[in-house]
Coordinates of C-alpha atoms in Angstrom, one line a residue:
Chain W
X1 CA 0.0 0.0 0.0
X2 CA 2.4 2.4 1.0
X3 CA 4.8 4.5 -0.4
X4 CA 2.0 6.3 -2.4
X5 CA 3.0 8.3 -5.6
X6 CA -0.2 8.9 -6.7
X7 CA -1.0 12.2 -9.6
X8 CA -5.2 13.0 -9.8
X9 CA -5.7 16.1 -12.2
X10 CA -4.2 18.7 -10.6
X11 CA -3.2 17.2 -7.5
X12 CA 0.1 15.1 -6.8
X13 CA 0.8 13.3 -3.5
X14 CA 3.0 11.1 -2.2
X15 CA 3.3 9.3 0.8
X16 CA 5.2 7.0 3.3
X17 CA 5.5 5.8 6.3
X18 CA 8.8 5.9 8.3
X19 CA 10.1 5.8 12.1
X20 CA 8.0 9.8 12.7
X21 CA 5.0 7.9 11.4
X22 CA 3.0 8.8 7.9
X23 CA 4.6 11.6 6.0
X24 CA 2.3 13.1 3.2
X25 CA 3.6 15.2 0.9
X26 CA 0.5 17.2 -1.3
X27 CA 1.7 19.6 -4.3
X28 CA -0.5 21.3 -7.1
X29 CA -3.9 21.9 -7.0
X30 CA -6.7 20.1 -4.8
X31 CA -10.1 21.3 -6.0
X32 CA -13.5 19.5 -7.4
X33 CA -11.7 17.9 -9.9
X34 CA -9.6 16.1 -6.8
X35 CA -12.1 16.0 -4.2
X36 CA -12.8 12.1 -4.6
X37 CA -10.1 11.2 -5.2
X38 CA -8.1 12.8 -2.2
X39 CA -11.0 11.4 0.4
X40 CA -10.4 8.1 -0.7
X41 CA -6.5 8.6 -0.1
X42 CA -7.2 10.2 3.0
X43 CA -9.4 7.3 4.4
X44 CA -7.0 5.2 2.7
X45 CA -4.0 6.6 4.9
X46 CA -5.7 6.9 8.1
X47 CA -6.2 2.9 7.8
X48 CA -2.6 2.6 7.3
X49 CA -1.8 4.8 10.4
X50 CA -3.9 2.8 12.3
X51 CA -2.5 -0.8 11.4
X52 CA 1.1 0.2 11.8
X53 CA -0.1 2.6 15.2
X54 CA 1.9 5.5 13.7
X55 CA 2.0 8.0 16.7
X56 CA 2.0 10.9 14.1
X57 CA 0.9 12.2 10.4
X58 CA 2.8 15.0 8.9
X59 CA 1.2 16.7 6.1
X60 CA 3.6 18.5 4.1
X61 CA 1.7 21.8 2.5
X62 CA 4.9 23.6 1.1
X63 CA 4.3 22.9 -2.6
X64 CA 0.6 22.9 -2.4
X65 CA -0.9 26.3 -4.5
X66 CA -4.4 25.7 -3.8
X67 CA -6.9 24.1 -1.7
X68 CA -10.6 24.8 -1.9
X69 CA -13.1 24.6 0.9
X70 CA -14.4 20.9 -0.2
X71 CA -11.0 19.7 0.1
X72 CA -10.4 21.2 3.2
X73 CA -13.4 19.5 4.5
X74 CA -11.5 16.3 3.7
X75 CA -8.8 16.8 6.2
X76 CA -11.3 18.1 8.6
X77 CA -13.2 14.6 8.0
X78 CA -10.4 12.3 8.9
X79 CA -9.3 15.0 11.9
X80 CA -12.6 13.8 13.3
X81 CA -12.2 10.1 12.4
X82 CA -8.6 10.3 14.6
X83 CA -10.5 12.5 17.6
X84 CA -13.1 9.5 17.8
X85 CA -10.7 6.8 18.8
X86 CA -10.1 5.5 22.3
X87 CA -7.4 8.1 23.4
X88 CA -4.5 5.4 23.0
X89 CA -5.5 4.5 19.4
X90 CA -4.9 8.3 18.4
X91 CA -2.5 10.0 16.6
X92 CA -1.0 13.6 16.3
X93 CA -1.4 16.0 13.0
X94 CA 1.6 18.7 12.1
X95 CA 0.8 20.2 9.2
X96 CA 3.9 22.1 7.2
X97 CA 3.2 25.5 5.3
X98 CA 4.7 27.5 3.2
X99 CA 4.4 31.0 4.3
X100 CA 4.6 32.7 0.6
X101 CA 1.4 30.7 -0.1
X102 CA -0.4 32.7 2.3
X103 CA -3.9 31.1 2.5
X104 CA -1.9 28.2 4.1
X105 CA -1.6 29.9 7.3
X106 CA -4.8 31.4 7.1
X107 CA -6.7 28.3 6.4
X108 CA -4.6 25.9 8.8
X109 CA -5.9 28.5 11.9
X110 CA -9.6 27.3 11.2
X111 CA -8.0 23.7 11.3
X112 CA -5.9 24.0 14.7
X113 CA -8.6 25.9 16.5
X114 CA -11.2 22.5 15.4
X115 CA -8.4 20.0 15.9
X116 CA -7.1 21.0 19.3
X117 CA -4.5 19.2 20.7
X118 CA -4.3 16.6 17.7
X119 CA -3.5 19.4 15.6
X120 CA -0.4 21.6 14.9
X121 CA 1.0 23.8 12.5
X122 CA 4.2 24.6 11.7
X123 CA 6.0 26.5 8.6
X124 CA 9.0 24.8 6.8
Chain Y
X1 CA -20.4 51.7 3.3
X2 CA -18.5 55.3 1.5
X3 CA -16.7 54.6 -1.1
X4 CA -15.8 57.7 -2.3
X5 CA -14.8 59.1 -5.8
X6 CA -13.7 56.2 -8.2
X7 CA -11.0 57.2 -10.2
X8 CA -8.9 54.1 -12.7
X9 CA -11.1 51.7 -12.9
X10 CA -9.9 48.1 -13.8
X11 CA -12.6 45.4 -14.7
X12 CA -12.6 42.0 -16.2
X13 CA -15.7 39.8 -17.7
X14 CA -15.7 36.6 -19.1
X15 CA -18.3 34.1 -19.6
X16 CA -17.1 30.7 -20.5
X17 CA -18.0 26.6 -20.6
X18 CA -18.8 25.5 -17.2
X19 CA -16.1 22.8 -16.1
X20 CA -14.3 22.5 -13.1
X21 CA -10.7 22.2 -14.9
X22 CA -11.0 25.9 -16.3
X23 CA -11.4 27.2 -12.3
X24 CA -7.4 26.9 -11.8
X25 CA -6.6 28.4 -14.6
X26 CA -8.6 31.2 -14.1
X27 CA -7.5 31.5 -10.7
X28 CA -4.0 32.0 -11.6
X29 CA -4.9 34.7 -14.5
X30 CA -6.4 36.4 -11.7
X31 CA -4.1 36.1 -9.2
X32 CA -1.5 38.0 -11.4
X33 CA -3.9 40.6 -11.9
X34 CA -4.6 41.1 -8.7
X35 CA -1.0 41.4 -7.8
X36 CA -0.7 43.6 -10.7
X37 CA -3.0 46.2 -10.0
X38 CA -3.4 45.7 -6.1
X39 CA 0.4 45.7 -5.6
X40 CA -0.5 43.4 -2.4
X41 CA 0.3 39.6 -2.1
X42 CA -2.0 38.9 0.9
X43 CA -4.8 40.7 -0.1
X44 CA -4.2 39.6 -4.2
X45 CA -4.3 35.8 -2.4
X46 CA -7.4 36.3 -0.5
X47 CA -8.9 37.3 -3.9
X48 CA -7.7 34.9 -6.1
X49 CA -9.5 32.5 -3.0
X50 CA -12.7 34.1 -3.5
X51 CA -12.5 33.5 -7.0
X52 CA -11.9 30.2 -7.4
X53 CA -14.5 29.4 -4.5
X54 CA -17.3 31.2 -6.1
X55 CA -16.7 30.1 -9.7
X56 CA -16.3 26.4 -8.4
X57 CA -20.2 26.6 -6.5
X58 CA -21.2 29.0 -10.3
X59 CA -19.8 26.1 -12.4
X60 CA -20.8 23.1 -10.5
X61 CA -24.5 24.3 -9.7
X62 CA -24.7 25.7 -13.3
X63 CA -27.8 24.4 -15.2
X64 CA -26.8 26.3 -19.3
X65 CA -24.1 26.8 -21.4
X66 CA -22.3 29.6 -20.0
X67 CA -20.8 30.9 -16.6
X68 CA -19.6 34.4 -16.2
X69 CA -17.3 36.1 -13.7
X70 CA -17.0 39.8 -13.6
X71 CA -14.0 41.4 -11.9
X72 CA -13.7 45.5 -10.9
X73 CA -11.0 47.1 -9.3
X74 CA -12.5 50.6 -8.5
X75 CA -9.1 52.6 -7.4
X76 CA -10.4 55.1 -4.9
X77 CA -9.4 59.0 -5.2
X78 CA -7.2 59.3 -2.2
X79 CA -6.1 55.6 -1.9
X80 CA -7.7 52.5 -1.4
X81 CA -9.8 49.9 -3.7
X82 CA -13.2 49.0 -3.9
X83 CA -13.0 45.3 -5.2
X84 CA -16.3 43.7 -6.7
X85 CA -15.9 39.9 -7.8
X86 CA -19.2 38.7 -10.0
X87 CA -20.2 35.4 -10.6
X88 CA -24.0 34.2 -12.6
X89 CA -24.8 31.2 -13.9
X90 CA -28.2 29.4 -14.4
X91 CA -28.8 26.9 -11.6
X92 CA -31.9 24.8 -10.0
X93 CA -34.7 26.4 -7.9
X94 CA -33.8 24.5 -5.1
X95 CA -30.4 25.3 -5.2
X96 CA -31.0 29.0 -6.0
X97 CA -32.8 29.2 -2.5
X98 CA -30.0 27.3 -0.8
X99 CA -27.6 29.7 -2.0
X100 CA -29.8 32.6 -1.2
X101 CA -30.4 31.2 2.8
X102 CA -26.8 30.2 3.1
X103 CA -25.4 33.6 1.8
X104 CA -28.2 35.4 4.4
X105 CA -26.6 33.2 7.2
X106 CA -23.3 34.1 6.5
X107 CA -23.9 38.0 5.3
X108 CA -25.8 38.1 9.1
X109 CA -23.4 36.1 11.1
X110 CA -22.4 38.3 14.1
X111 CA -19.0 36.4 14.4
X112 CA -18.1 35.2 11.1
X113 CA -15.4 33.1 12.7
X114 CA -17.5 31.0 14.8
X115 CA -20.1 30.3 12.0
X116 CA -17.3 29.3 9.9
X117 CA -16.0 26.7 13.0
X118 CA -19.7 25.4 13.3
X119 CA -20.0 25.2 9.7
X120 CA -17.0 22.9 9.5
X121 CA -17.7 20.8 12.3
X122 CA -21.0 20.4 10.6
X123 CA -19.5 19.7 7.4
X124 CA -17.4 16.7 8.6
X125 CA -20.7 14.7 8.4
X126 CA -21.9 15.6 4.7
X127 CA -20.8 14.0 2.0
X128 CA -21.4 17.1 -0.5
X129 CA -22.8 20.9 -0.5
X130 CA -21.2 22.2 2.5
X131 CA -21.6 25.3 1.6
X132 CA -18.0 25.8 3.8
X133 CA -16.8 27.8 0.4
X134 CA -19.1 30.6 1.2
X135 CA -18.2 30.7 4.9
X136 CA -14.7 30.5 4.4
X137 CA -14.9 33.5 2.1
X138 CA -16.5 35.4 5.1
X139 CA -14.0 34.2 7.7
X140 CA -11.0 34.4 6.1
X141 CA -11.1 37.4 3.5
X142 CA -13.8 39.3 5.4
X143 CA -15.5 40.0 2.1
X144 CA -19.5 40.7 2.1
X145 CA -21.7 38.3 -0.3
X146 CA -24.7 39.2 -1.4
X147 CA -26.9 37.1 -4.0
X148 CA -29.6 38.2 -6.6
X149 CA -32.1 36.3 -8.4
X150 CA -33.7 36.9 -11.6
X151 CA -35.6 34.2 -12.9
X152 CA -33.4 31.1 -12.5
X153 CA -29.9 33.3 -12.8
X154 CA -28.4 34.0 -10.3
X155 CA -26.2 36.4 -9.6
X156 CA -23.5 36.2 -6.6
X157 CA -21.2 39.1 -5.3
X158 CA -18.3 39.7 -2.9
X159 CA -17.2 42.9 -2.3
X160 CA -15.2 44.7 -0.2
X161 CA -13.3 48.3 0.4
X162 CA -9.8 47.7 0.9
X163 CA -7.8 50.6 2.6
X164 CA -4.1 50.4 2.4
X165 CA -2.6 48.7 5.7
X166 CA -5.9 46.4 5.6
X167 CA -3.9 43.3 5.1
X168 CA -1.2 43.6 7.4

């Protein structure tokens, strides 16, 4: 299953998991034309942090340009999926920006205040 | 809201196919213009934002041939920009008058922040039309929406009056 190298449209991600736990790496464009398919990877992933018990995901934003509100709602799903577990089962996010993109930092804000403590943010 | 006297005005229309893989493009046309004629990066990237959220609900609620957007950059005399950013497209009763009650909740919101957090957490349930695009707009851009109807067009706007130093 994983490493993941995986192009939809716009959109190109790739990820793998290694001694931090699940790195994803997201560049180009998710919009409507992506929205599908990155759910699926998403669910996809959060099976795979839960059968190796990663303790963290890292999702690298750095080369993303764009991500629309529907996407967004994506993340925000599996952020609850994690937040549902028993308390051991679950698993940290750190999200990476890119400051010269700068509706990364504005849009990650929404996503730390709703995540809480599972949530971070960082910039490269 | 004053806008003053409206001196160099810069405006863009285009009416083209509806599909989702044109939204990008157009987004990055104009983002450079934007950044052009704004000569601000934050602002020019909240805009560029707005765009590509509104044309993505006018394309993929669209119901005819054509989708328009309709960009003015009104400079101010003094300083400052009023910035208008037009979408219409022909859509579904029903959907016209979801649009119009979810553009009425988020124009009225008293804390535009906290309806946005609801929204989301309410969106994490729904498989489509979270009508998050709309709210984000609001929270994060601090843009006003209004809609209007004519027949089964409809029309939707953000606008706002940006002053310098707004962005910072």
């Amino acid at each position: 299953m994983i490493p993941i190298d995986l192009t939809f449209s716009e959109l190109h991600a790739t990820a793998r998991l290694d001694d931090d736990g699940l790195y994803l790496a997201l560049a180009g464009t998710a919009d409507a034309t992506t929205e599908s398919a990155l759910n699926a990877l998403l669910t996809r992933l959060h099976g795979e942090c839960r059968q190796s018990s990663a303790c963290a995901a890292r999702i690298d934003l750095r080369a993303l340009e764009f991500m629309n509100s529907s996407c967004f709602k994506a993340f925000i799903a599996w952020i609850v999926a994690v937040d549902r577990l028993p308390a051991a089962e679950r698993y940290h996010f750190r999200f990476i920006y890119n400051p010269a993109y700068h509706w990364q930092k504005r849009s990650l804000r929404a996503m730390v205040h709703f995540g809480g403590a599972i949530v971070s943010v960082e910039s490269e | 809201m004053e806008v003053g006297v409206v001196t160099s005005p810069t405006s863009f229309d285009i009416l083209f196919e509806p599909r989702l893989q044109v939204i990008s493009t157009m987004r990055r046309f104009v983002l450079a213009l934007y950044e052009r004629v704004l000569r601000d990066e934050i602002v020019s990237s909240q805009m560029a934002l707005v765009t590509h959220e509104l044309l993505e609900n006018a394309v993929k609620y669209n119901t005819a041939d054509g989708t328009s957007l309709r960009i003015c950059l009104l400079k101010r005399a003094g300083s400052g920009y009023l910035i208008e950013i037009r979408t219409r497209n022909h859509a579904a009763p029903e959907h016209i008058r979801i649009a119009e009650r979810l553009i009425a909740r988020v124009r009225d919101a008293e804390d535009p922040d906290q309806l946005y957090l609801e929204m989301i957490r309410g969106s994490a349930e729904q498989t489509e039309g979270s009508g998050l695009g709309i709210a984000r707009i609001r929270a994060e851009t601090a843009m006003t929406i209004d809609v209007y109807t004519v027949g089964d067009e409809i029309e939707v706007v953000a606008h706002a009056l940006l002053l310098p130093g707004d962005s910072q």
